[in-house]
mmCIF file of C-alpha atoms in Angstrom:
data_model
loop_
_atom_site.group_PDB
_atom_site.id
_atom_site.type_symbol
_atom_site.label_atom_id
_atom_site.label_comp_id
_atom_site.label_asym_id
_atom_site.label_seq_id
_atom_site.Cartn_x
_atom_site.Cartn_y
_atom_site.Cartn_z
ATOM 1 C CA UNK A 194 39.253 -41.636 30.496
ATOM 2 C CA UNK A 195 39.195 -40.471 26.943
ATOM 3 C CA UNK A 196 40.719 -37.898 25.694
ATOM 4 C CA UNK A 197 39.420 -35.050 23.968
ATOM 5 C CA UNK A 198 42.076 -32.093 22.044
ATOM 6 C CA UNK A 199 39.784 -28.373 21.816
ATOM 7 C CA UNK A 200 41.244 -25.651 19.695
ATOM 8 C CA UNK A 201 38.719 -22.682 19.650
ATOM 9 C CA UNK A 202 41.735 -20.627 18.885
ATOM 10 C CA UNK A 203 39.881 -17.764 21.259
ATOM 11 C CA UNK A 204 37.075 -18.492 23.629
ATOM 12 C CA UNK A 205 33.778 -17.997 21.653
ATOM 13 C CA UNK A 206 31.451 -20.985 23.376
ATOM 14 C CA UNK A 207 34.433 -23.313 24.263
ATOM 15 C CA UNK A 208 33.808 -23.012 27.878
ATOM 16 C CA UNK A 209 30.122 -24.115 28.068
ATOM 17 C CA UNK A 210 31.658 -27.070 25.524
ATOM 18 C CA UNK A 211 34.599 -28.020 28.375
ATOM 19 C CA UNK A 212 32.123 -28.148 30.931
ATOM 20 C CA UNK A 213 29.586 -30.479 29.306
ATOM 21 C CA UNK A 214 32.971 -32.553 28.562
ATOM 22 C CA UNK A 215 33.809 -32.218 32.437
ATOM 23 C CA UNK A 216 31.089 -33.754 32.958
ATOM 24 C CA UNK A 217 31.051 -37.000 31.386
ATOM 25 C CA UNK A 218 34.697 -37.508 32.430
ATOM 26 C CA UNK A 219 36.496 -36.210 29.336
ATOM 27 C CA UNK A 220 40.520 -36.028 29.693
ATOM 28 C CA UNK A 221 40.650 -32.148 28.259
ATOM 29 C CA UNK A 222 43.673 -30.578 26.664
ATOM 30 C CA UNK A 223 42.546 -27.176 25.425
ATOM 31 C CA UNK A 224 44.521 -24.938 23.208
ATOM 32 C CA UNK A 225 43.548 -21.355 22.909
ATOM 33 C CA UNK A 226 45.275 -17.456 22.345
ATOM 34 C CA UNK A 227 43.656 -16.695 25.638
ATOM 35 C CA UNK A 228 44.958 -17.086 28.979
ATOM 36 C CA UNK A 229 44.115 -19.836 31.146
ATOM 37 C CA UNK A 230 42.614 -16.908 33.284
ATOM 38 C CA UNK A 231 39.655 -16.299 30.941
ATOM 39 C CA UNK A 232 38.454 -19.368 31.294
ATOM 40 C CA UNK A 233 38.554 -19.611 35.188
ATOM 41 C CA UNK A 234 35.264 -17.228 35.104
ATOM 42 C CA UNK A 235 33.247 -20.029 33.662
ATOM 43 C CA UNK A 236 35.100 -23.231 35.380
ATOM 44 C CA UNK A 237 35.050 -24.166 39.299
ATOM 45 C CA UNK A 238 37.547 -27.369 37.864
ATOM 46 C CA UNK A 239 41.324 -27.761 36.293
ATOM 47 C CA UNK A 240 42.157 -28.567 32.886
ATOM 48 C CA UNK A 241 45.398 -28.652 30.860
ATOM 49 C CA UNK A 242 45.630 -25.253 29.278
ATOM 50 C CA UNK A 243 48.209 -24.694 26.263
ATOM 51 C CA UNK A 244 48.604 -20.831 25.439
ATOM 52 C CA UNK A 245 49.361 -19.919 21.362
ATOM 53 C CA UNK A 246 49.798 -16.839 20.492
ATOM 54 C CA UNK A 247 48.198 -14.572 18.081
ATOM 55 C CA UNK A 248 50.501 -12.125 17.826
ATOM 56 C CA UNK A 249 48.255 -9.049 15.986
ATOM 57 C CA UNK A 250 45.533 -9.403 18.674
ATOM 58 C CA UNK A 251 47.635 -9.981 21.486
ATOM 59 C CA UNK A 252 49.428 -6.701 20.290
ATOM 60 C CA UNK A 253 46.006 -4.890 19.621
ATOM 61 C CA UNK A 254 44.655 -5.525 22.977
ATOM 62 C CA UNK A 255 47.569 -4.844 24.465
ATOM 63 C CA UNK A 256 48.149 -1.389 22.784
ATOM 64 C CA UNK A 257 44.167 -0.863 22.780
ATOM 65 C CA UNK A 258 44.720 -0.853 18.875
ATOM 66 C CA UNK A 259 42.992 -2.157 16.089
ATOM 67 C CA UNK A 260 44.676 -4.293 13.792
ATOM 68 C CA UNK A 261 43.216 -6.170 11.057
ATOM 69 C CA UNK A 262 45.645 -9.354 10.498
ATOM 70 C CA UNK A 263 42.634 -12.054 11.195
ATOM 71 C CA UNK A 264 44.465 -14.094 8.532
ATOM 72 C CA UNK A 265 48.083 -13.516 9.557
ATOM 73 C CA UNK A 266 46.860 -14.488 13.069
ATOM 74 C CA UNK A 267 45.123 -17.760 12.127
ATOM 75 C CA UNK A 268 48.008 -19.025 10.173
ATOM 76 C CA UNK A 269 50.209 -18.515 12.801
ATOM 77 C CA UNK A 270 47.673 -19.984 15.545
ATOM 78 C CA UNK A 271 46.949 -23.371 12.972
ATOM 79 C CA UNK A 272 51.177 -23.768 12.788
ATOM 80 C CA UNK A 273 52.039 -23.817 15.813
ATOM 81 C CA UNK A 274 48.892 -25.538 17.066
ATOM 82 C CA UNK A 275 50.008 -28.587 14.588
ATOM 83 C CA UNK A 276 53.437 -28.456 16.471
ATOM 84 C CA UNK A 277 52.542 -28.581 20.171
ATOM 85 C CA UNK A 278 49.374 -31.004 19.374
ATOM 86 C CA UNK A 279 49.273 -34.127 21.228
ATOM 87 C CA UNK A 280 47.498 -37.383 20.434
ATOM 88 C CA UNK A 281 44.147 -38.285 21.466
ATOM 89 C CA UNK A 282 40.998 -39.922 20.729
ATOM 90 C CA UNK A 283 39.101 -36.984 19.877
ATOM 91 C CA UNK A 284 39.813 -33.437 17.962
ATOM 92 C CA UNK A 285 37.102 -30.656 18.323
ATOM 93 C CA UNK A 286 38.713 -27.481 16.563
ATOM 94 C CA UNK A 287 37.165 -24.689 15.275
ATOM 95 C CA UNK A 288 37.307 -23.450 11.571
ATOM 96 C CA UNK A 289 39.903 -21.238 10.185
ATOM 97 C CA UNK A 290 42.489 -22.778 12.720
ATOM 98 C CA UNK A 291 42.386 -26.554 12.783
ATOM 99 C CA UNK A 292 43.596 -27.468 8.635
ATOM 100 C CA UNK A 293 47.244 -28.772 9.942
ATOM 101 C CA UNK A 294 46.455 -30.010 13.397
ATOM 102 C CA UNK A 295 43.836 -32.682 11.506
ATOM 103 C CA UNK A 296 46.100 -33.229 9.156
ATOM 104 C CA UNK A 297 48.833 -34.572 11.077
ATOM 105 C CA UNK A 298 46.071 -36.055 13.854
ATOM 106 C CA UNK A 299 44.727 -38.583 11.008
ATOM 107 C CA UNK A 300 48.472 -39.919 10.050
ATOM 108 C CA UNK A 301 48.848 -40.658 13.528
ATOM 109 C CA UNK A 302 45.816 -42.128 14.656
ATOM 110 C CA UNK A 303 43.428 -43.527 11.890
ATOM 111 C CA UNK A 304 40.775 -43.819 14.205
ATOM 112 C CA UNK A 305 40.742 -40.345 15.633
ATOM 113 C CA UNK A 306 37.000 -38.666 15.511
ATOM 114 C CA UNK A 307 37.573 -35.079 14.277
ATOM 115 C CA UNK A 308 35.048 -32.528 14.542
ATOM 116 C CA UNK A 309 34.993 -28.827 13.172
ATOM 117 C CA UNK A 310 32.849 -26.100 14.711
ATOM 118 C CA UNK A 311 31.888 -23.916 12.184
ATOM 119 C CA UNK A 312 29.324 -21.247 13.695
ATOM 120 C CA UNK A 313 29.151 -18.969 10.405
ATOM 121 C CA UNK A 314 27.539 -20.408 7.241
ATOM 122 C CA UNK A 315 29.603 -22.295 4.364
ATOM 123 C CA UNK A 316 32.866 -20.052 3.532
ATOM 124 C CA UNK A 317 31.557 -19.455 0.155
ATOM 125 C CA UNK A 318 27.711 -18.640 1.037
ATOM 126 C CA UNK A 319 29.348 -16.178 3.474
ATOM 127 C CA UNK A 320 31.587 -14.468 0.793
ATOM 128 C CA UNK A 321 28.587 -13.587 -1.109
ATOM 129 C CA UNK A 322 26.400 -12.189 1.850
ATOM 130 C CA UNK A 323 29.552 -10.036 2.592
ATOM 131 C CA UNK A 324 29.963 -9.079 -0.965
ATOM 132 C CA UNK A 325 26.763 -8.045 -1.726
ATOM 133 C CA UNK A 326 26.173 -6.204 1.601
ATOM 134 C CA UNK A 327 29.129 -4.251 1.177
ATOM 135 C CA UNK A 328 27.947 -3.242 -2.181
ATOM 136 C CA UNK A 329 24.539 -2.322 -0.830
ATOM 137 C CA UNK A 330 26.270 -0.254 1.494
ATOM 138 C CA UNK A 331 28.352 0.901 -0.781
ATOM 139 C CA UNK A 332 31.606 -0.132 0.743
ATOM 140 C CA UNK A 333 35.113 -1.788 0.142
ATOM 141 C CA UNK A 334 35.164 -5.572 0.698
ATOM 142 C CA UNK A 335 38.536 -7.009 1.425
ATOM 143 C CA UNK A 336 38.451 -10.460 -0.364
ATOM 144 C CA UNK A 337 39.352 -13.503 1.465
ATOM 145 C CA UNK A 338 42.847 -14.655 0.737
ATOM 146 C CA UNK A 339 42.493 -17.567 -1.569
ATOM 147 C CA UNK A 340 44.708 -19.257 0.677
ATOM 148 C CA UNK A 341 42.497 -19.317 3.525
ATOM 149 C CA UNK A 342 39.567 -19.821 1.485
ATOM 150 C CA UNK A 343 40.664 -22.990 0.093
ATOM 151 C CA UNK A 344 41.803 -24.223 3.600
ATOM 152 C CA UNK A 345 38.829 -23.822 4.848
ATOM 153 C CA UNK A 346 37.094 -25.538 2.273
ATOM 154 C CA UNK A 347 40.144 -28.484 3.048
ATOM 155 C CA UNK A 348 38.871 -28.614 6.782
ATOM 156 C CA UNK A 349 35.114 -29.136 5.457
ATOM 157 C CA UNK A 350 36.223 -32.298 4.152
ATOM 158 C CA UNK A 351 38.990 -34.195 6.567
ATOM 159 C CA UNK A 352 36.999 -33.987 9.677
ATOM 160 C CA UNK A 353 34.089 -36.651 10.136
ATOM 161 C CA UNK A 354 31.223 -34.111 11.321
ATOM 162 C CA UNK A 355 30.813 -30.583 11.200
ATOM 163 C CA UNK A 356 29.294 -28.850 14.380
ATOM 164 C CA UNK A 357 26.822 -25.959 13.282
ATOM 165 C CA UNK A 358 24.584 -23.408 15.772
ATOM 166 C CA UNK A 359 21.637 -23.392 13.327
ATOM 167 C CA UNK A 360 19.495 -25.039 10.212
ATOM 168 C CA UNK A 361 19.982 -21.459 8.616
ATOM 169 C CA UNK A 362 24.181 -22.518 8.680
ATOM 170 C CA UNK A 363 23.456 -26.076 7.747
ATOM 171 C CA UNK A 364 21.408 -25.542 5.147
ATOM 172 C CA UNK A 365 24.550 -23.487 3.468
ATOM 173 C CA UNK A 366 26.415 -26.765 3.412
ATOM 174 C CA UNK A 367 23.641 -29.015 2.362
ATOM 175 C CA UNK A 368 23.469 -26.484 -0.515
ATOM 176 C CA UNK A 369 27.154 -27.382 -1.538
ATOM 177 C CA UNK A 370 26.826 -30.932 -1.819
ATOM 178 C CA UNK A 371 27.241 -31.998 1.658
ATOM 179 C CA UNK A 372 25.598 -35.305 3.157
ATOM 180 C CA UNK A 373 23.280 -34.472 5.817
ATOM 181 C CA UNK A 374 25.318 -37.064 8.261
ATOM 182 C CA UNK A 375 28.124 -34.906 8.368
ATOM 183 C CA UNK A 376 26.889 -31.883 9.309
ATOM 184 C CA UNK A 377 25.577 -31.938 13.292
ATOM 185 C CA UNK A 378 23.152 -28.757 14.323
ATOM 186 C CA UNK A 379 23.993 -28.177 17.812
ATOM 187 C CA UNK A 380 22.070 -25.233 19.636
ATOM 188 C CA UNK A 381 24.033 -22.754 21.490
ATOM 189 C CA UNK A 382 21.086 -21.983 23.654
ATOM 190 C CA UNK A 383 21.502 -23.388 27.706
ATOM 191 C CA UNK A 384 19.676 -22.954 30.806
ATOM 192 C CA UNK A 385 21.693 -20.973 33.160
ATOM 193 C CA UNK A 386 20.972 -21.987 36.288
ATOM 194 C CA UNK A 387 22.691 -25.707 35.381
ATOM 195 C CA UNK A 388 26.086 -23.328 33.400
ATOM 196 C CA UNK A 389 25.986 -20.023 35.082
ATOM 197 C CA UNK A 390 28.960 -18.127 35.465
ATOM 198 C CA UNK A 391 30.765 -18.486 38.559
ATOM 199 C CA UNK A 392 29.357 -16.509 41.232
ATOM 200 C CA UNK A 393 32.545 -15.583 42.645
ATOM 201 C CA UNK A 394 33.515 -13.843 39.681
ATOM 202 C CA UNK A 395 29.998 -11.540 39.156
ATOM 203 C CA UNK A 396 30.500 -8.005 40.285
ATOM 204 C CA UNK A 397 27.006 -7.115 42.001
ATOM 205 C CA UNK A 398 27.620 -3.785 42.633
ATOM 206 C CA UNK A 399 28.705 -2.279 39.063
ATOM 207 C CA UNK A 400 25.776 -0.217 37.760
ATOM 208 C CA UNK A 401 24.762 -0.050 34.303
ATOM 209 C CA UNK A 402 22.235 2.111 32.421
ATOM 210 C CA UNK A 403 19.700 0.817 29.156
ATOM 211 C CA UNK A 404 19.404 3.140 27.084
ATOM 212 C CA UNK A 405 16.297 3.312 24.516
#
């Protein structure tokens, strides 16, 4: 059984990922800020679940807070992600937290497949849409760290494929130079009668109102 290491960091799609994994008999270790209980919703199987903190957001949703340390967090995530990371065949991480954990992955095992889900556009092509729509709106932009910018741009090149949702975000990286090879369009979209959520955990009688 092969072995596969997923870092979303949070949830985002990771759990339709794990179960499409599941299912061809992948040996999952996933690594995530969330408890192993938020993914029980969406899994009627076991998996090895490693918990890393994020500190700000645990603290935020703990506190019912807001606190904007997205940076902070991810740097603190991608550390001690490299230190608890195991070895394994395969690496699927997503941007922002996997620059360390690849790092260290490729000096172990040369042949390691590493990919990098990247659901936004290229980090620089989404600078500029946030720049200039903050201007048009006529509001303070708080600039990327250069820091994080430039590790992102790192992760673009170690890993051997980049996963994106859409031509719109591949066509971003195809702009910057990037071989067509490496970047892999994968479509979020499923049917939900083959990955519905688990029935178990649906609460039929809550009401809701749609408002128009």
């Amino acid at each position: 059984m092969k072995r596969v290491i997923l870092a979303p960091g949070g949830i985002f799609h990771s759990p339709l990922l794990i179960r499409i994994l599941n299912n061809i008999n992948f040996n999952i270790s996933l690594f995530s800020a969330y408890p192993k209980s938020y993914f029980n919703h969406y899994m009627n199987f076991d998996i090895k679940h490693h918990f890393i903190p994020m500190p700000f957001q645990s603290f935020s949703k703990i506190f019912k807070i807001k606190l904007k340390f997205e940076e902070v967090d991810s740097f603190v995530f991608e550390y001690l992600l490299s230190k608890k990371i195991i070895e394994s065949e395969y690496f699927h991480g997503w941007a922002g937290f996997s620059n360390l954990s690849m790092k260290k992955l490729a000096k172990q095992n040369t042949k390691i497949k590493m990919f990098l889900e990247r659901s936004c556009p290229h980090i620089e092509h989404q600078e500029n849409l946030m720049r200039d729509e903050h201007k048009f709106l006529k509001i303070e932009y708080k600039e990327k760290s250069l820091k994080f910018y430039d590790k992102c741009k790192e992760e673009y090149d170690i890993c051997d494929q980049i996963v994106v949702p859409s031509k719109y975000t591949a066509e971003t990286f195809y702009s910057k130079g990037f071989d067509k090879k490496k970047i892999y369009i994968s479509s979020l979209s499923y049917k939900f009668n083959k990955y519905e959520i688990l029935n178990e955990h649906i609460n039929k009688t809550k009401k809701f109102k749609v408002c128009s």
